[in-house]
CSV table of C-alpha atoms in Angstrom, one decimal:
chain,number,residue,atom,x,y,z
G,1,UNK,CA,33.4,-30.5,-8.9
G,2,UNK,CA,36.0,-28.6,-7.7
G,3,UNK,CA,35.0,-24.4,-8.9
G,4,UNK,CA,38.5,-22.5,-7.4
G,5,UNK,CA,41.5,-24.4,-6.9
G,6,UNK,CA,44.4,-21.9,-5.4
G,7,UNK,CA,47.5,-24.9,-4.9
G,8,UNK,CA,45.6,-27.0,-2.2
G,9,UNK,CA,43.2,-24.1,-1.2
G,10,UNK,CA,39.8,-24.3,-2.9
G,11,UNK,CA,37.4,-21.5,-2.8
G,12,UNK,CA,33.7,-22.7,-2.1
G,13,UNK,CA,31.1,-21.4,-3.3
G,14,UNK,CA,27.4,-21.7,-1.8
G,15,UNK,CA,25.0,-21.7,-3.4
G,16,UNK,CA,23.9,-18.0,-4.0
G,17,UNK,CA,21.9,-16.1,-1.1
G,18,UNK,CA,23.0,-18.6,1.2
G,19,UNK,CA,25.9,-20.9,3.1
G,20,UNK,CA,25.4,-24.1,2.0
G,21,UNK,CA,26.6,-25.2,-0.8
G,22,UNK,CA,25.3,-29.6,-2.4
G,23,UNK,CA,26.3,-31.2,-4.6
G,24,UNK,CA,23.7,-34.7,-5.6
G,25,UNK,CA,26.8,-35.3,-8.4
G,26,UNK,CA,27.5,-38.7,-10.9
G,27,UNK,CA,30.1,-37.2,-12.0
G,28,UNK,CA,32.9,-39.2,-12.5
G,29,UNK,CA,36.0,-36.7,-11.5
G,30,UNK,CA,38.8,-37.3,-8.9
G,31,UNK,CA,38.9,-34.3,-6.8
G,32,UNK,CA,43.7,-33.8,-6.1
G,33,UNK,CA,44.5,-33.2,-2.5
G,34,UNK,CA,42.7,-29.7,-1.7
G,35,UNK,CA,41.4,-28.3,1.7
G,36,UNK,CA,38.8,-25.4,2.6
G,37,UNK,CA,37.3,-23.8,5.6
G,38,UNK,CA,34.3,-26.3,5.4
G,39,UNK,CA,33.3,-28.5,6.9
G,40,UNK,CA,32.2,-31.4,4.4
G,41,UNK,CA,29.9,-34.6,4.7
G,42,UNK,CA,30.2,-37.4,2.0
G,43,UNK,CA,27.9,-39.9,1.5
G,44,UNK,CA,27.7,-42.0,-1.6
G,45,UNK,CA,24.6,-43.4,-2.5
G,46,UNK,CA,24.8,-45.7,-5.7
G,47,UNK,CA,28.9,-47.7,-5.3
G,48,UNK,CA,31.5,-46.6,-3.3
G,49,UNK,CA,34.0,-43.6,-2.9
G,50,UNK,CA,37.6,-44.2,-1.7
G,51,UNK,CA,39.4,-40.8,0.4
G,52,UNK,CA,42.7,-40.2,0.3
G,53,UNK,CA,44.0,-38.3,3.2
G,54,UNK,CA,47.6,-37.0,5.4
G,55,UNK,CA,48.3,-40.7,6.8
G,56,UNK,CA,45.3,-42.4,5.3
G,57,UNK,CA,42.9,-44.2,2.2
G,58,UNK,CA,39.0,-45.0,3.3
G,59,UNK,CA,36.9,-46.9,1.0
G,60,UNK,CA,33.5,-45.5,1.8
G,61,UNK,CA,30.5,-47.9,1.4
G,62,UNK,CA,27.0,-46.9,0.1
G,63,UNK,CA,25.6,-45.1,3.2
G,64,UNK,CA,28.6,-44.9,4.7
G,65,UNK,CA,29.0,-41.1,6.3
G,66,UNK,CA,32.5,-39.4,6.1
G,67,UNK,CA,32.3,-36.4,8.0
G,68,UNK,CA,35.3,-34.3,6.6
G,69,UNK,CA,36.8,-31.3,9.2
G,70,UNK,CA,37.6,-28.3,8.4
G,71,UNK,CA,41.1,-27.5,7.8
G,72,UNK,CA,41.9,-31.0,6.6
G,73,UNK,CA,43.4,-32.2,3.6
G,74,UNK,CA,42.0,-35.2,1.6
G,75,UNK,CA,42.0,-36.0,-1.9
G,76,UNK,CA,38.8,-38.0,-3.9
G,77,UNK,CA,38.9,-40.8,-6.4
G,78,UNK,CA,35.5,-42.0,-7.7
G,79,UNK,CA,34.8,-45.1,-9.8
G,80,UNK,CA,33.7,-44.8,-13.5
G,81,UNK,CA,29.9,-45.4,-12.1
G,82,UNK,CA,28.2,-44.2,-8.9
G,83,UNK,CA,26.6,-41.5,-6.6
G,84,UNK,CA,26.7,-40.0,-3.5
G,85,UNK,CA,25.3,-36.6,-1.6
G,86,UNK,CA,28.9,-34.4,-0.9
G,87,UNK,CA,27.2,-31.7,1.4
G,88,UNK,CA,29.8,-28.2,2.4
G,89,UNK,CA,27.7,-26.1,4.7
G,90,UNK,CA,29.8,-22.9,6.6
G,91,UNK,CA,30.3,-23.9,10.3
G,92,UNK,CA,32.4,-21.0,11.0
G,93,UNK,CA,29.3,-19.8,13.3
G,94,UNK,CA,28.3,-23.0,14.9
G,95,UNK,CA,32.1,-22.7,16.5
G,96,UNK,CA,30.7,-20.3,19.3
G,97,UNK,CA,29.0,-23.5,20.6
G,98,UNK,CA,31.4,-25.3,23.1
G,99,UNK,CA,29.9,-28.3,23.1
G,100,UNK,CA,30.1,-28.0,18.9
G,101,UNK,CA,33.8,-27.2,18.9
G,102,UNK,CA,34.6,-29.4,21.3
G,103,UNK,CA,33.3,-32.6,19.2
G,104,UNK,CA,35.0,-31.1,15.7
G,105,UNK,CA,38.3,-31.5,17.9
G,106,UNK,CA,37.8,-35.1,18.4
G,107,UNK,CA,36.8,-35.5,15.0
G,108,UNK,CA,39.6,-33.3,13.3
G,109,UNK,CA,40.8,-34.4,11.0
G,110,UNK,CA,38.2,-36.5,10.0
G,111,UNK,CA,35.8,-38.9,10.5
G,112,UNK,CA,33.6,-42.6,9.4
G,113,UNK,CA,30.0,-43.4,10.0
G,114,UNK,CA,28.6,-46.7,9.4
G,115,UNK,CA,26.2,-48.9,10.9
G,116,UNK,CA,29.0,-51.4,12.6
G,117,UNK,CA,30.5,-47.9,15.2
G,118,UNK,CA,27.1,-46.2,14.4
G,119,UNK,CA,24.3,-48.6,14.5
G,120,UNK,CA,21.4,-46.7,16.8
G,121,UNK,CA,21.6,-43.6,14.7
G,122,UNK,CA,22.5,-44.5,11.8
G,123,UNK,CA,19.9,-44.8,9.4
G,124,UNK,CA,18.8,-41.1,11.5
G,125,UNK,CA,21.6,-39.9,10.1
G,126,UNK,CA,21.1,-41.2,6.5
G,127,UNK,CA,17.8,-40.3,5.9
G,128,UNK,CA,18.4,-36.4,8.2
G,129,UNK,CA,20.7,-36.4,5.1
G,130,UNK,CA,18.8,-37.4,2.2
G,131,UNK,CA,16.6,-34.6,3.8
G,132,UNK,CA,18.4,-31.4,4.0
G,133,UNK,CA,19.9,-32.6,0.5
G,134,UNK,CA,16.0,-32.2,-0.6
G,135,UNK,CA,15.4,-29.8,0.8
G,136,UNK,CA,18.5,-28.1,-0.5
G,137,UNK,CA,17.6,-28.3,-3.8
G,138,UNK,CA,13.8,-27.4,-3.4
G,139,UNK,CA,14.8,-23.8,-2.4
G,140,UNK,CA,11.6,-23.3,-0.2
G,141,UNK,CA,11.1,-20.5,2.5
G,142,UNK,CA,13.6,-21.1,4.6
G,143,UNK,CA,15.0,-24.4,3.9
G,144,UNK,CA,19.0,-22.9,5.1
G,145,UNK,CA,17.3,-22.4,8.6
G,146,UNK,CA,15.9,-25.9,7.8
G,147,UNK,CA,18.8,-27.8,6.7
G,148,UNK,CA,20.9,-25.6,9.9
G,149,UNK,CA,18.6,-27.7,12.6
G,150,UNK,CA,18.5,-30.6,10.9
G,151,UNK,CA,22.6,-30.3,10.7
G,152,UNK,CA,23.0,-29.6,14.6
G,153,UNK,CA,20.0,-33.0,15.2
G,154,UNK,CA,23.0,-34.3,13.6
G,155,UNK,CA,26.1,-33.2,15.5
G,156,UNK,CA,23.8,-33.6,18.2
G,157,UNK,CA,23.7,-37.3,18.1
G,158,UNK,CA,27.1,-37.7,16.9
G,159,UNK,CA,28.0,-35.9,20.1
G,160,UNK,CA,26.6,-37.9,22.2
G,161,UNK,CA,26.6,-41.7,20.4
G,162,UNK,CA,30.8,-40.7,21.0
G,163,UNK,CA,30.6,-39.3,24.5
G,164,UNK,CA,28.8,-43.0,24.7
G,165,UNK,CA,31.4,-45.2,23.8
G,166,UNK,CA,34.2,-44.0,24.8
G,167,UNK,CA,32.6,-44.0,28.3
G,168,UNK,CA,32.1,-47.8,27.7
G,169,UNK,CA,34.3,-49.2,29.8
G,170,UNK,CA,34.8,-49.8,33.7
G,171,UNK,CA,38.4,-48.6,33.8
G,172,UNK,CA,37.7,-44.7,35.3
G,173,UNK,CA,36.7,-43.8,39.3
G,174,UNK,CA,33.8,-40.9,37.9
G,175,UNK,CA,30.0,-41.6,39.1
G,176,UNK,CA,28.5,-42.2,36.2
G,177,UNK,CA,28.9,-42.1,32.3
G,178,UNK,CA,27.8,-37.8,32.6
G,179,UNK,CA,29.9,-37.5,34.8
G,180,UNK,CA,33.2,-39.4,32.7
G,181,UNK,CA,31.9,-37.4,29.0
G,182,UNK,CA,31.5,-33.5,31.4
G,183,UNK,CA,34.5,-33.3,33.0
G,184,UNK,CA,36.7,-34.1,29.5
G,185,UNK,CA,34.4,-31.6,28.1
G,186,UNK,CA,35.0,-29.5,30.5
G,187,UNK,CA,39.2,-30.4,30.2
G,188,UNK,CA,39.0,-29.8,26.6
G,189,UNK,CA,37.4,-26.2,26.9
G,190,UNK,CA,40.4,-25.2,29.2
G,191,UNK,CA,43.3,-26.1,26.9
G,192,UNK,CA,41.0,-24.7,24.0
G,193,UNK,CA,41.1,-21.3,26.0
G,194,UNK,CA,44.6,-21.0,27.0
G,195,UNK,CA,46.9,-23.2,24.2
G,196,UNK,CA,48.6,-20.2,23.5
G,197,UNK,CA,50.0,-21.5,27.1
G,198,UNK,CA,53.0,-23.2,28.3
G,199,UNK,CA,50.4,-26.6,29.1
G,200,UNK,CA,51.9,-29.1,30.6
G,201,UNK,CA,50.5,-32.9,30.5
G,202,UNK,CA,51.1,-33.0,34.3
G,203,UNK,CA,49.2,-30.0,35.1
G,204,UNK,CA,46.1,-30.8,33.4
G,205,UNK,CA,46.3,-34.3,34.7
G,206,UNK,CA,46.7,-33.1,38.1
G,207,UNK,CA,43.5,-30.2,37.9
G,208,UNK,CA,41.8,-34.0,35.8
G,209,UNK,CA,41.7,-35.1,39.9
G,210,UNK,CA,43.6,-38.2,38.6
G,211,UNK,CA,47.0,-39.4,37.8
G,212,UNK,CA,49.1,-38.5,35.0
G,213,UNK,CA,49.6,-41.7,33.5
G,214,UNK,CA,45.5,-42.8,34.0
G,215,UNK,CA,44.8,-39.3,32.4
G,216,UNK,CA,46.8,-40.1,30.2
G,217,UNK,CA,45.7,-43.1,28.4
G,218,UNK,CA,41.5,-41.6,29.2
G,219,UNK,CA,42.7,-38.4,27.1
G,220,UNK,CA,43.1,-40.1,24.5
G,221,UNK,CA,40.4,-42.9,24.8
G,222,UNK,CA,38.3,-39.7,24.6
G,223,UNK,CA,39.1,-37.2,22.0
G,224,UNK,CA,41.3,-40.3,19.8
G,225,UNK,CA,44.3,-38.8,20.5
G,226,UNK,CA,47.5,-37.0,22.6
G,227,UNK,CA,47.3,-34.6,25.2
G,228,UNK,CA,50.2,-32.7,23.3
G,229,UNK,CA,48.5,-33.7,19.8
G,230,UNK,CA,45.5,-32.6,21.2
G,231,UNK,CA,47.3,-29.0,22.2
G,232,UNK,CA,49.0,-28.4,18.2
G,233,UNK,CA,45.9,-28.8,17.0
G,234,UNK,CA,44.4,-25.9,18.8
G,235,UNK,CA,47.5,-24.0,18.5
G,236,UNK,CA,47.2,-24.1,14.2
G,237,UNK,CA,43.8,-23.5,14.9
G,238,UNK,CA,44.1,-19.7,16.7
G,239,UNK,CA,47.6,-19.6,14.3
G,240,UNK,CA,44.5,-19.6,11.4
G,241,UNK,CA,42.6,-17.4,12.4
G,242,UNK,CA,45.5,-15.2,13.8
G,243,UNK,CA,47.2,-15.0,10.4
G,244,UNK,CA,44.4,-13.8,8.7
G,245,UNK,CA,44.2,-10.4,10.7
G,246,UNK,CA,45.6,-7.3,9.2
G,247,UNK,CA,49.2,-6.6,10.7
G,248,UNK,CA,49.8,-9.8,12.1
G,249,UNK,CA,52.9,-11.3,11.0
G,250,UNK,CA,53.9,-15.6,11.0
G,251,UNK,CA,56.2,-14.4,13.8
G,252,UNK,CA,54.1,-12.6,16.4
G,253,UNK,CA,51.5,-15.4,15.8
G,254,UNK,CA,54.3,-18.5,16.6
G,255,UNK,CA,55.5,-16.5,20.2
G,256,UNK,CA,50.9,-16.0,21.0
G,257,UNK,CA,49.9,-19.7,19.8
G,258,UNK,CA,52.3,-20.9,22.7
G,259,UNK,CA,55.8,-22.0,19.9
G,260,UNK,CA,58.8,-21.7,20.9
G,261,UNK,CA,60.3,-21.8,17.2
G,262,UNK,CA,59.9,-20.2,14.0
G,263,UNK,CA,60.9,-23.0,12.3
G,264,UNK,CA,59.1,-25.3,14.3
G,265,UNK,CA,56.0,-23.1,14.4
G,266,UNK,CA,55.7,-23.0,10.4
G,267,UNK,CA,56.5,-27.1,10.2
G,268,UNK,CA,53.6,-28.3,12.2
G,269,UNK,CA,51.4,-25.3,10.5
G,270,UNK,CA,52.2,-27.2,7.2
G,271,UNK,CA,52.0,-30.9,8.8
G,272,UNK,CA,48.1,-29.9,9.8
G,273,UNK,CA,47.2,-27.7,6.9
G,274,UNK,CA,49.6,-28.8,4.4
G,275,UNK,CA,50.6,-25.1,3.1
G,276,UNK,CA,53.0,-23.2,5.3
G,277,UNK,CA,52.0,-19.8,6.9
G,278,UNK,CA,52.3,-17.3,4.1
G,279,UNK,CA,51.4,-19.3,1.8
G,280,UNK,CA,47.6,-19.0,4.1
G,281,UNK,CA,48.3,-16.0,4.6
G,282,UNK,CA,49.1,-15.2,0.5
G,283,UNK,CA,45.4,-17.9,-0.1
G,284,UNK,CA,43.4,-16.0,1.6
G,285,UNK,CA,43.9,-11.7,0.7
G,286,UNK,CA,43.8,-13.3,-2.7
G,287,UNK,CA,40.1,-14.6,-2.4
G,288,UNK,CA,39.1,-11.4,0.2
G,289,UNK,CA,40.7,-9.0,-3.0
G,290,UNK,CA,39.0,-11.4,-5.5
G,291,UNK,CA,35.9,-11.2,-2.9
G,292,UNK,CA,35.8,-7.3,-3.1
G,293,UNK,CA,36.7,-6.8,-6.9
G,294,UNK,CA,33.1,-9.1,-7.0
G,295,UNK,CA,31.4,-6.5,-4.9
G,296,UNK,CA,32.3,-3.6,-6.4
G,297,UNK,CA,31.3,-4.8,-9.2
G,298,UNK,CA,27.7,-6.4,-8.6
G,299,UNK,CA,27.4,-2.0,-7.1
G,300,UNK,CA,28.4,-1.0,-10.2
């Protein structure tokens, strides 16, 4: 269930003394459009589950796994009977890992893991998610550490499998699949670090050693999105971080994130986040004030 919803922003209330939240959900309950900073991993165990996103609807069968990236607006329509695992780990502190950050960008806004698309790892991921559920419910010593080790292992498997899938083609000239994957991880890392600058497709293509046309094809094949859409995703991600810092105005954030006009920034932010930058800022600080009040009560 959603415990706290402010507009479409969900506050995730983690299990006490952890940064994890998991439901072994059996309720007949629809969830309205919402988003949250936490990653969400959903797997139906009995009966299916319907996920609704901004421009698509996905039906999850039993043991299909849906990974919803931070900031993705989604809604859920539940069947009258069924059971599913809904897992929300806070992965903020994992974002400093370059490969983890790049993989989240590739999967954004969501990814569906099925036995057809991921035959070599699907069963292993299902078993790991069940193990996470059992450890979470048991709450034994160091279970949080064990769960995060499994989360990293899951994303490692997905990343390795993703790289393998995207390099199953003969229309590239790098010497091996590993070189191909590494080259585009480096390119995405460069974009992440320079997204606030005026990045040009031609210039980045030159850096990669590919022609503009060839680079554009390969970039979309590897990331699942176009070059400029990827750049905008990274700009909005950076803007989200700057907006919650005290003293930063919406105008300052827009200019510092590479947007040439406030209107284009607001339009792009709302398209990706489902709310305006001002609403996002307001919701965050309302939450912080609420948390401060809770801490003060505990101290007293």
